[in-house]
PDB file of C-alpha atoms in Angstrom:
ATOM      1  CA  MET A 140       9.188  70.389 -21.429  1.00  0.00           C
ATOM      2  CA  ILE A 141       8.627  73.645 -19.576  1.00  0.00           C
ATOM      3  CA  THR A 142      11.782  75.584 -18.765  1.00  0.00           C
ATOM      4  CA  THR A 143      11.690  78.258 -16.070  1.00  0.00           C
ATOM      5  CA  PRO A 144      13.783  79.529 -13.157  1.00  0.00           C
ATOM      6  CA  GLU A 145      13.596  77.175 -10.246  1.00  0.00           C
ATOM      7  CA  ASN A 146      12.141  79.814  -7.934  1.00  0.00           C
ATOM      8  CA  GLY A 147       8.766  81.443  -8.298  1.00  0.00           C
ATOM      9  CA  PRO A 148       5.380  80.465  -9.590  1.00  0.00           C
ATOM     10  CA  ARG A 149       4.388  80.110 -13.227  1.00  0.00           C
ATOM     11  CA  LEU A 150       1.449  81.224 -15.313  1.00  0.00           C
ATOM     12  CA  LEU A 151       0.572  78.170 -17.421  1.00  0.00           C
ATOM     13  CA  ALA A 152      -2.035  77.484 -20.091  1.00  0.00           C
ATOM     14  CA  ILE A 153      -3.830  74.712 -21.982  1.00  0.00           C
ATOM     15  CA  SER A 154      -6.957  74.360 -24.059  1.00  0.00           C
ATOM     16  CA  ASP A 155      -9.073  71.929 -26.117  1.00  0.00           C
ATOM     17  CA  LEU A 156      -8.933  69.175 -23.489  1.00  0.00           C
ATOM     18  CA  HIS A 157     -11.915  67.357 -24.979  1.00  0.00           C
ATOM     19  CA  VAL A 158     -12.266  65.142 -21.929  1.00  0.00           C
ATOM     20  CA  ALA A 159     -15.011  62.983 -23.424  1.00  0.00           C
ATOM     21  CA  TYR A 160     -12.144  61.049 -24.929  1.00  0.00           C
ATOM     22  CA  PRO A 161     -10.655  58.593 -22.388  1.00  0.00           C
ATOM     23  CA  GLU A 162      -7.112  59.364 -23.575  1.00  0.00           C
ATOM     24  CA  ASN A 163      -7.646  63.057 -22.960  1.00  0.00           C
ATOM     25  CA  ARG A 164      -9.304  62.488 -19.617  1.00  0.00           C
ATOM     26  CA  LYS A 165      -6.203  60.557 -18.591  1.00  0.00           C
ATOM     27  CA  LEU A 166      -4.067  63.544 -19.656  1.00  0.00           C
ATOM     28  CA  VAL A 167      -6.026  65.824 -17.332  1.00  0.00           C
ATOM     29  CA  GLU A 168      -5.670  63.362 -14.495  1.00  0.00           C
ATOM     30  CA  GLU A 169      -1.917  63.515 -15.006  1.00  0.00           C
ATOM     31  CA  LEU A 170      -1.494  67.298 -15.225  1.00  0.00           C
ATOM     32  CA  ARG A 171       0.384  68.789 -12.316  1.00  0.00           C
ATOM     33  CA  PRO A 172       1.696  72.261 -11.472  1.00  0.00           C
ATOM     34  CA  HIS A 173       5.347  73.033 -10.832  1.00  0.00           C
ATOM     35  CA  SER A 174       4.369  74.458  -7.451  1.00  0.00           C
ATOM     36  CA  GLY A 175       1.251  75.121  -5.461  1.00  0.00           C
ATOM     37  CA  ASP A 176       1.434  78.800  -6.502  1.00  0.00           C
ATOM     38  CA  ASP A 177       1.090  78.179 -10.228  1.00  0.00           C
ATOM     39  CA  TRP A 178      -1.929  79.575 -12.087  1.00  0.00           C
ATOM     40  CA  LEU A 179      -3.614  77.856 -15.034  1.00  0.00           C
ATOM     41  CA  LEU A 180      -5.431  79.386 -17.989  1.00  0.00           C
ATOM     42  CA  VAL A 181      -7.910  77.093 -19.696  1.00  0.00           C
ATOM     43  CA  ALA A 182      -8.792  78.515 -23.101  1.00  0.00           C
ATOM     44  CA  GLY A 183     -11.976  76.584 -23.868  1.00  0.00           C
ATOM     45  CA  ASP A 184     -13.240  73.256 -25.278  1.00  0.00           C
ATOM     46  CA  VAL A 185     -12.952  71.345 -22.034  1.00  0.00           C
ATOM     47  CA  GLY A 186     -15.877  69.243 -23.235  1.00  0.00           C
ATOM     48  CA  GLU A 187     -19.563  69.208 -24.180  1.00  0.00           C
ATOM     49  CA  ASN A 188     -21.187  67.554 -21.178  1.00  0.00           C
ATOM     50  CA  LEU A 189     -21.642  69.693 -18.099  1.00  0.00           C
ATOM     51  CA  ASP A 190     -20.580  66.881 -15.771  1.00  0.00           C
ATOM     52  CA  ASP A 191     -17.377  66.363 -17.738  1.00  0.00           C
ATOM     53  CA  ILE A 192     -16.628  70.062 -17.714  1.00  0.00           C
ATOM     54  CA  GLU A 193     -17.193  70.319 -13.982  1.00  0.00           C
ATOM     55  CA  TRP A 194     -15.042  67.276 -13.273  1.00  0.00           C
ATOM     56  CA  ALA A 195     -12.135  68.642 -15.323  1.00  0.00           C
ATOM     57  CA  LEU A 196     -12.219  72.169 -13.917  1.00  0.00           C
ATOM     58  CA  ASP A 197     -12.692  70.980 -10.364  1.00  0.00           C
ATOM     59  CA  THR A 198      -9.762  68.561 -10.781  1.00  0.00           C
ATOM     60  CA  LEU A 199      -7.504  71.316 -12.066  1.00  0.00           C
ATOM     61  CA  ARG A 200      -8.619  73.847  -9.471  1.00  0.00           C
ATOM     62  CA  ARG A 201      -7.643  71.455  -6.660  1.00  0.00           C
ATOM     63  CA  ARG A 202      -4.099  71.484  -8.009  1.00  0.00           C
ATOM     64  CA  PHE A 203      -3.528  75.072  -9.104  1.00  0.00           C
ATOM     65  CA  ALA A 204      -3.646  78.217  -7.007  1.00  0.00           C
ATOM     66  CA  THR A 205      -5.925  79.940  -9.531  1.00  0.00           C
ATOM     67  CA  VAL A 206      -7.715  78.587 -12.605  1.00  0.00           C
ATOM     68  CA  VAL A 207      -9.097  80.972 -15.257  1.00  0.00           C
ATOM     69  CA  TRP A 208     -11.482  79.587 -17.885  1.00  0.00           C
ATOM     70  CA  THR A 209     -13.070  80.988 -21.033  1.00  0.00           C
ATOM     71  CA  PRO A 210     -15.502  78.990 -23.184  1.00  0.00           C
ATOM     72  CA  GLY A 211     -14.851  77.373 -26.475  1.00  0.00           C
ATOM     73  CA  ASN A 212     -17.518  76.390 -28.938  1.00  0.00           C
ATOM     74  CA  HIS A 213     -17.852  72.839 -27.582  1.00  0.00           C
ATOM     75  CA  GLU A 214     -18.935  73.985 -24.111  1.00  0.00           C
ATOM     76  CA  LEU A 215     -21.690  75.997 -25.772  1.00  0.00           C
ATOM     77  CA  TRP A 216     -23.084  73.108 -27.747  1.00  0.00           C
ATOM     78  CA  THR A 217     -26.494  71.683 -26.924  1.00  0.00           C
ATOM     79  CA  PRO A 218     -25.856  68.241 -28.375  1.00  0.00           C
ATOM     80  CA  ARG A 219     -28.405  65.511 -29.025  1.00  0.00           C
ATOM     81  CA  GLY A 220     -29.346  63.799 -25.804  1.00  0.00           C
ATOM     82  CA  ASP A 221     -28.548  66.828 -23.681  1.00  0.00           C
ATOM     83  CA  THR A 222     -30.853  66.714 -20.675  1.00  0.00           C
ATOM     84  CA  THR A 223     -30.460  70.360 -19.527  1.00  0.00           C
ATOM     85  CA  GLY A 224     -32.348  71.964 -22.403  1.00  0.00           C
ATOM     86  CA  LEU A 225     -30.043  74.957 -22.053  1.00  0.00           C
ATOM     87  CA  ARG A 226     -29.184  76.865 -25.192  1.00  0.00           C
ATOM     88  CA  GLY A 227     -27.140  79.930 -26.090  1.00  0.00           C
ATOM     89  CA  GLU A 228     -26.835  82.607 -23.411  1.00  0.00           C
ATOM     90  CA  ASP A 229     -28.631  80.420 -20.858  1.00  0.00           C
ATOM     91  CA  ARG A 230     -26.117  77.654 -21.335  1.00  0.00           C
ATOM     92  CA  TYR A 231     -23.208  80.080 -21.038  1.00  0.00           C
ATOM     93  CA  ARG A 232     -24.615  81.465 -17.784  1.00  0.00           C
ATOM     94  CA  ARG A 233     -24.974  77.976 -16.435  1.00  0.00           C
ATOM     95  CA  LEU A 234     -21.331  77.342 -17.273  1.00  0.00           C
ATOM     96  CA  VAL A 235     -20.363  80.493 -15.367  1.00  0.00           C
ATOM     97  CA  GLU A 236     -22.324  79.231 -12.345  1.00  0.00           C
ATOM     98  CA  LEU A 237     -20.635  75.840 -12.635  1.00  0.00           C
ATOM     99  CA  CYS A 238     -17.205  77.509 -12.666  1.00  0.00           C
ATOM    100  CA  ARG A 239     -18.000  79.673  -9.668  1.00  0.00           C
ATOM    101  CA  GLY A 240     -19.137  76.559  -7.812  1.00  0.00           C
ATOM    102  CA  VAL A 241     -15.622  75.081  -8.124  1.00  0.00           C
ATOM    103  CA  ASP A 242     -13.831  78.449  -7.624  1.00  0.00           C
ATOM    104  CA  VAL A 243     -12.772  78.921 -11.252  1.00  0.00           C
ATOM    105  CA  LEU A 244     -12.689  82.437 -12.691  1.00  0.00           C
ATOM    106  CA  THR A 245     -14.624  83.272 -15.894  1.00  0.00           C
ATOM    107  CA  PRO A 246     -15.029  86.160 -18.333  1.00  0.00           C
ATOM    108  CA  GLU A 247     -17.878  87.442 -16.124  1.00  0.00           C
ATOM    109  CA  ASP A 248     -15.602  87.932 -13.046  1.00  0.00           C
ATOM    110  CA  PRO A 249     -13.214  90.779 -12.251  1.00  0.00           C
ATOM    111  CA  TYR A 250     -10.019  90.284 -14.191  1.00  0.00           C
ATOM    112  CA  PRO A 251      -7.289  89.010 -11.813  1.00  0.00           C
ATOM    113  CA  ILE A 252      -3.733  90.401 -11.779  1.00  0.00           C
ATOM    114  CA  TRP A 253      -0.783  88.067 -12.082  1.00  0.00           C
ATOM    115  CA  GLU A 254       1.809  89.313  -9.613  1.00  0.00           C
ATOM    116  CA  GLY A 255       4.283  86.541 -10.139  1.00  0.00           C
ATOM    117  CA  PRO A 256       7.437  86.446 -12.297  1.00  0.00           C
ATOM    118  CA  GLY A 257       6.861  88.292 -15.531  1.00  0.00           C
ATOM    119  CA  GLY A 258       4.124  90.393 -13.966  1.00  0.00           C
ATOM    120  CA  PRO A 259       2.262  92.344 -13.002  1.00  0.00           C
ATOM    121  CA  ALA A 260      -0.209  91.700 -15.807  1.00  0.00           C
ATOM    122  CA  VAL A 261      -3.976  91.694 -16.044  1.00  0.00           C
ATOM    123  CA  ILE A 262      -5.362  88.282 -16.966  1.00  0.00           C
ATOM    124  CA  ALA A 263      -8.336  88.930 -19.291  1.00  0.00           C
ATOM    125  CA  PRO A 264     -10.407  85.888 -20.278  1.00  0.00           C
ATOM    126  CA  LEU A 265     -12.442  86.831 -23.327  1.00  0.00           C
ATOM    127  CA  PHE A 266     -15.665  85.295 -24.598  1.00  0.00           C
ATOM    128  CA  LEU A 267     -16.098  86.669 -28.120  1.00  0.00           C
ATOM    129  CA  LEU A 268     -17.300  83.940 -30.498  1.00  0.00           C
ATOM    130  CA  TYR A 269     -16.946  84.521 -34.240  1.00  0.00           C
ATOM    131  CA  ASP A 270     -18.848  86.326 -36.966  1.00  0.00           C
ATOM    132  CA  TYR A 271     -17.915  84.621 -40.280  1.00  0.00           C
ATOM    133  CA  THR A 272     -15.552  87.458 -41.255  1.00  0.00           C
ATOM    134  CA  PHE A 273     -12.518  85.151 -41.720  1.00  0.00           C
ATOM    135  CA  ARG A 274     -13.834  84.379 -45.201  1.00  0.00           C
ATOM    136  CA  PRO A 275     -12.108  82.269 -47.853  1.00  0.00           C
ATOM    137  CA  GLU A 276     -10.583  83.938 -50.892  1.00  0.00           C
ATOM    138  CA  GLY A 277     -13.225  85.048 -53.364  1.00  0.00           C
ATOM    139  CA  ALA A 278     -16.118  84.978 -50.889  1.00  0.00           C
ATOM    140  CA  ALA A 279     -17.279  88.581 -50.536  1.00  0.00           C
ATOM    141  CA  THR A 280     -20.177  87.825 -48.175  1.00  0.00           C
ATOM    142  CA  GLN A 281     -21.060  85.535 -45.313  1.00  0.00           C
ATOM    143  CA  GLU A 282     -23.583  83.774 -47.491  1.00  0.00           C
ATOM    144  CA  ALA A 283     -20.955  83.076 -50.144  1.00  0.00           C
ATOM    145  CA  ALA A 284     -18.485  81.789 -47.527  1.00  0.00           C
ATOM    146  CA  LEU A 285     -21.012  79.430 -46.035  1.00  0.00           C
ATOM    147  CA  ALA A 286     -22.098  78.219 -49.461  1.00  0.00           C
ATOM    148  CA  GLN A 287     -18.490  77.426 -50.297  1.00  0.00           C
ATOM    149  CA  ALA A 288     -18.083  75.482 -47.058  1.00  0.00           C
ATOM    150  CA  TYR A 289     -21.156  73.394 -47.708  1.00  0.00           C
ATOM    151  CA  ALA A 290     -20.028  72.789 -51.313  1.00  0.00           C
ATOM    152  CA  GLU A 291     -16.662  71.544 -50.024  1.00  0.00           C
ATOM    153  CA  GLY A 292     -18.228  69.500 -47.232  1.00  0.00           C
ATOM    154  CA  ILE A 293     -16.231  71.355 -44.566  1.00  0.00           C
ATOM    155  CA  VAL A 294     -18.867  72.680 -42.158  1.00  0.00           C
ATOM    156  CA  CYS A 295     -18.389  73.286 -38.466  1.00  0.00           C
ATOM    157  CA  THR A 296     -20.673  71.267 -36.179  1.00  0.00           C
ATOM    158  CA  ASP A 297     -21.601  74.575 -34.548  1.00  0.00           C
ATOM    159  CA  GLU A 298     -24.091  75.009 -37.344  1.00  0.00           C
ATOM    160  CA  ILE A 299     -26.090  72.202 -35.725  1.00  0.00           C
ATOM    161  CA  PHE A 300     -25.364  72.391 -32.003  1.00  0.00           C
ATOM    162  CA  LEU A 301     -24.310  75.944 -31.084  1.00  0.00           C
ATOM    163  CA  HIS A 302     -27.538  77.925 -30.644  1.00  0.00           C
ATOM    164  CA  PRO A 303     -27.369  81.720 -30.214  1.00  0.00           C
ATOM    165  CA  ASP A 304     -30.567  82.216 -28.191  1.00  0.00           C
ATOM    166  CA  PRO A 305     -31.837  84.842 -27.496  1.00  0.00           C
ATOM    167  CA  TYR A 306     -29.814  86.406 -30.334  1.00  0.00           C
ATOM    168  CA  PRO A 307     -31.075  85.835 -33.883  1.00  0.00           C
ATOM    169  CA  ASN A 308     -27.745  84.338 -34.977  1.00  0.00           C
ATOM    170  CA  ARG A 309     -24.186  83.652 -33.830  1.00  0.00           C
ATOM    171  CA  GLU A 310     -22.765  86.774 -35.463  1.00  0.00           C
ATOM    172  CA  SER A 311     -25.206  88.958 -33.467  1.00  0.00           C
ATOM    173  CA  TRP A 312     -24.139  87.263 -30.258  1.00  0.00           C
ATOM    174  CA  CYS A 313     -20.509  87.880 -31.305  1.00  0.00           C
ATOM    175  CA  ARG A 314     -21.183  91.594 -31.838  1.00  0.00           C
ATOM    176  CA  ALA A 315     -22.747  91.922 -28.383  1.00  0.00           C
ATOM    177  CA  ARG A 316     -19.794  90.162 -26.777  1.00  0.00           C
ATOM    178  CA  LEU A 317     -17.318  92.315 -28.693  1.00  0.00           C
ATOM    179  CA  ALA A 318     -18.953  95.533 -27.538  1.00  0.00           C
ATOM    180  CA  ALA A 319     -19.175  94.527 -23.856  1.00  0.00           C
ATOM    181  CA  THR A 320     -15.621  93.156 -23.775  1.00  0.00           C
ATOM    182  CA  GLU A 321     -14.119  96.131 -25.525  1.00  0.00           C
ATOM    183  CA  ARG A 322     -15.644  98.444 -22.904  1.00  0.00           C
ATOM    184  CA  ARG A 323     -14.131  96.410 -20.085  1.00  0.00           C
ATOM    185  CA  LEU A 324     -10.689  96.276 -21.635  1.00  0.00           C
ATOM    186  CA  ALA A 325     -10.739 100.043 -22.295  1.00  0.00           C
ATOM    187  CA  GLU A 326     -11.312 100.623 -18.587  1.00  0.00           C
ATOM    188  CA  LEU A 327      -8.176  98.749 -17.469  1.00  0.00           C
ATOM    189  CA  ASP A 328      -5.217 100.509 -15.933  1.00  0.00           C
ATOM    190  CA  PRO A 329      -3.221 101.761 -18.957  1.00  0.00           C
ATOM    191  CA  GLU A 330       0.013 101.168 -17.098  1.00  0.00           C
ATOM    192  CA  LEU A 331      -0.517  97.413 -16.897  1.00  0.00           C
ATOM    193  CA  PRO A 332       0.123  94.918 -19.682  1.00  0.00           C
ATOM    194  CA  THR A 333      -2.418  92.172 -20.290  1.00  0.00           C
ATOM    195  CA  VAL A 334      -2.587  88.504 -21.019  1.00  0.00           C
ATOM    196  CA  LEU A 335      -5.536  88.114 -23.412  1.00  0.00           C
ATOM    197  CA  VAL A 336      -7.070  84.637 -23.250  1.00  0.00           C
ATOM    198  CA  ASN A 337      -9.592  83.725 -25.960  1.00  0.00           C
ATOM    199  CA  HIS A 338     -10.649  80.445 -27.436  1.00  0.00           C
ATOM    200  CA  TYR A 339     -10.164  81.829 -30.958  1.00  0.00           C
ATOM    201  CA  PRO A 340      -7.088  83.618 -32.332  1.00  0.00           C
ATOM    202  CA  LEU A 341      -7.475  87.420 -32.174  1.00  0.00           C
ATOM    203  CA  VAL A 342      -5.858  87.751 -35.607  1.00  0.00           C
ATOM    204  CA  ARG A 343      -6.578  85.990 -38.906  1.00  0.00           C
ATOM    205  CA  GLU A 344      -2.959  84.961 -39.587  1.00  0.00           C
ATOM    206  CA  PRO A 345      -2.894  81.703 -37.538  1.00  0.00           C
ATOM    207  CA  THR A 346      -5.729  80.276 -39.655  1.00  0.00           C
ATOM    208  CA  ARG A 347      -3.666  80.550 -42.832  1.00  0.00           C
ATOM    209  CA  VAL A 348      -2.124  77.136 -42.092  1.00  0.00           C
ATOM    210  CA  LEU A 349      -5.428  75.326 -41.777  1.00  0.00           C
ATOM    211  CA  ARG A 350      -5.682  72.209 -43.937  1.00  0.00           C
ATOM    212  CA  PHE A 351      -9.093  73.412 -45.054  1.00  0.00           C
ATOM    213  CA  PRO A 352      -8.934  77.237 -45.348  1.00  0.00           C
ATOM    214  CA  VAL A 353     -12.758  77.532 -45.687  1.00  0.00           C
ATOM    215  CA  PHE A 354     -13.048  76.469 -41.985  1.00  0.00           C
ATOM    216  CA  ALA A 355     -11.479  79.803 -40.875  1.00  0.00           C
ATOM    217  CA  GLN A 356     -14.883  81.485 -40.880  1.00  0.00           C
ATOM    218  CA  TRP A 357     -15.638  79.638 -37.588  1.00  0.00           C
ATOM    219  CA  CYS A 358     -12.321  80.750 -36.059  1.00  0.00           C
ATOM    220  CA  GLY A 359     -12.658  84.394 -35.007  1.00  0.00           C
ATOM    221  CA  THR A 360     -13.475  87.897 -36.122  1.00  0.00           C
ATOM    222  CA  VAL A 361     -11.642  90.659 -37.977  1.00  0.00           C
ATOM    223  CA  HIS A 362     -12.834  93.119 -35.322  1.00  0.00           C
ATOM    224  CA  THR A 363     -10.165  91.966 -32.845  1.00  0.00           C
ATOM    225  CA  ALA A 364      -7.269  92.309 -35.279  1.00  0.00           C
ATOM    226  CA  ASP A 365      -5.608  95.143 -33.297  1.00  0.00           C
ATOM    227  CA  TRP A 366      -6.659  94.233 -29.777  1.00  0.00           C
ATOM    228  CA  HIS A 367      -3.281  92.723 -28.884  1.00  0.00           C
ATOM    229  CA  VAL A 368      -1.755  96.178 -29.611  1.00  0.00           C
ATOM    230  CA  ARG A 369      -4.566  98.415 -28.334  1.00  0.00           C
ATOM    231  CA  PHE A 370      -4.848  96.531 -25.056  1.00  0.00           C
ATOM    232  CA  ARG A 371      -1.135  96.126 -24.362  1.00  0.00           C
ATOM    233  CA  ALA A 372      -0.935  92.339 -24.601  1.00  0.00           C
ATOM    234  CA  ALA A 373       2.284  90.795 -23.311  1.00  0.00           C
ATOM    235  CA  VAL A 374       0.921  87.475 -24.551  1.00  0.00           C
ATOM    236  CA  ALA A 375      -2.255  86.361 -26.365  1.00  0.00           C
ATOM    237  CA  VAL A 376      -3.385  82.824 -25.557  1.00  0.00           C
ATOM    238  CA  TYR A 377      -5.792  80.846 -27.723  1.00  0.00           C
ATOM    239  CA  GLY A 378      -6.730  77.365 -28.869  1.00  0.00           C
ATOM    240  CA  HIS A 379      -9.427  75.992 -31.227  1.00  0.00           C
ATOM    241  CA  LEU A 380      -7.149  75.338 -34.215  1.00  0.00           C
ATOM    242  CA  HIS A 381      -5.517  72.223 -32.706  1.00  0.00           C
ATOM    243  CA  ILE A 382      -2.175  73.489 -34.101  1.00  0.00           C
ATOM    244  CA  PRO A 383      -0.115  74.168 -30.953  1.00  0.00           C
ATOM    245  CA  ARG A 384       2.690  76.660 -31.629  1.00  0.00           C
ATOM    246  CA  THR A 385       4.235  80.038 -30.787  1.00  0.00           C
ATOM    247  CA  THR A 386       3.990  82.916 -33.245  1.00  0.00           C
ATOM    248  CA  TYR A 387       4.500  86.699 -33.091  1.00  0.00           C
ATOM    249  CA  TYR A 388       2.347  89.472 -34.552  1.00  0.00           C
ATOM    250  CA  ASP A 389       3.317  93.134 -34.153  1.00  0.00           C
ATOM    251  CA  GLY A 390       5.967  91.938 -31.714  1.00  0.00           C
ATOM    252  CA  VAL A 391       3.358  90.267 -29.452  1.00  0.00           C
ATOM    253  CA  ARG A 392       3.724  86.607 -28.574  1.00  0.00           C
ATOM    254  CA  PHE A 393       0.743  84.415 -29.456  1.00  0.00           C
ATOM    255  CA  GLU A 394       0.529  80.990 -27.849  1.00  0.00           C
ATOM    256  CA  GLU A 395      -1.764  78.307 -29.266  1.00  0.00           C
ATOM    257  CA  VAL A 396      -2.099  75.866 -26.381  1.00  0.00           C
ATOM    258  CA  SER A 397      -4.550  73.229 -27.525  1.00  0.00           C
ATOM    259  CA  VAL A 398      -4.365  69.493 -26.795  1.00  0.00           C
ATOM    260  CA  GLY A 399      -6.818  68.418 -29.525  1.00  0.00           C
ATOM    261  CA  TYR A 400      -8.256  65.010 -30.294  1.00  0.00           C
ATOM    262  CA  PRO A 401      -6.285  61.834 -29.587  1.00  0.00           C
ATOM    263  CA  ARG A 402      -5.993  61.095 -33.303  1.00  0.00           C
ATOM    264  CA  GLU A 403      -4.166  64.421 -33.624  1.00  0.00           C
ATOM    265  CA  TRP A 404      -1.853  64.610 -30.610  1.00  0.00           C
ATOM    266  CA  GLN A 405      -0.920  60.901 -30.626  1.00  0.00           C
ATOM    267  CA  LYS A 406       0.842  61.451 -33.981  1.00  0.00           C
ATOM    268  CA  ARG A 407       3.122  64.153 -32.521  1.00  0.00           C
ATOM    269  CA  PRO A 408       6.584  63.336 -31.158  1.00  0.00           C
ATOM    270  CA  VAL A 409       5.885  65.119 -27.868  1.00  0.00           C
ATOM    271  CA  LYS A 410       2.967  64.411 -25.541  1.00  0.00           C
ATOM    272  CA  PRO A 411       0.685  67.417 -24.839  1.00  0.00           C
ATOM    273  CA  ALA A 412       1.843  69.510 -21.890  1.00  0.00           C
ATOM    274  CA  LEU A 413       1.101  72.774 -20.131  1.00  0.00           C
ATOM    275  CA  ARG A 414       2.465  75.829 -21.926  1.00  0.00           C
ATOM    276  CA  GLN A 415       4.317  78.439 -19.920  1.00  0.00           C
ATOM    277  CA  ILE A 416       2.943  81.942 -20.489  1.00  0.00           C
ATOM    278  CA  LEU A 417       4.808  83.941 -17.809  1.00  0.00           C
ATOM    279  CA  PRO A 418       7.590  84.404 -17.113  1.00  0.00           C
ATOM    280  CA  ALA A 419       8.759  84.308 -20.722  1.00  0.00           C
ATOM    281  CA  THR A 420      11.093  81.363 -21.359  1.00  0.00           C
ATOM    282  CA  SER A 421      13.343  83.182 -23.815  1.00  0.00           C
TER     283      SER A 421
END
């Protein structure tokens, strides 16, 4: 349940909707704002199919005053049977066009400012990817980390479907996104706090609870470890891990807002729901 003062809009968030699953699609159909002034942050992994992604974001935009999206790895997949032929950067740009067509904000748009309760705060959707630097214990190099993952049989499907074109590899694409995003964040008004929205956690710590620690290398980059402090985050929002929870690092609230797969969320005592980001609930 979301608790908030009766008056005033809310900044809400969710991620990892995975609407290819009928159970998750039904969840999206049932999502409703508290008021017509609520904003919604969607932190990636809406789905893999462009039609599914468009349906979900359009559905949500018709209900919320503003919807802000950033991609997860699943949106960037070019799966078998995909008819678009789009890979890497071209696929991402197509997703940005799709969002703009349904009036959804993306990491390529000017960062909006939340002026509601708990604000003002700059809402910064980040598209950063990962660079294999969240390595397992004992793996000194990327090659060693990947070798360990293959040996354990725990390998992210990105290795098959997430193409980095025109970059030579995913870590190069990540470096380019880090550089461009860091410049934008550095140019923000230093008097305003931020809400940083990324598919992956900005710090390594949330991955420590993964059932298979070797999977962490597909979950972020060490190069954002201080961004929540440097860029004045009031809240950092992420998904990807499918472990919804609230944690604090350096006094900053981190909200993992994922729904996950039906086999995961159906085991939990509480049905997935929108997470309140601002105003703070405690």
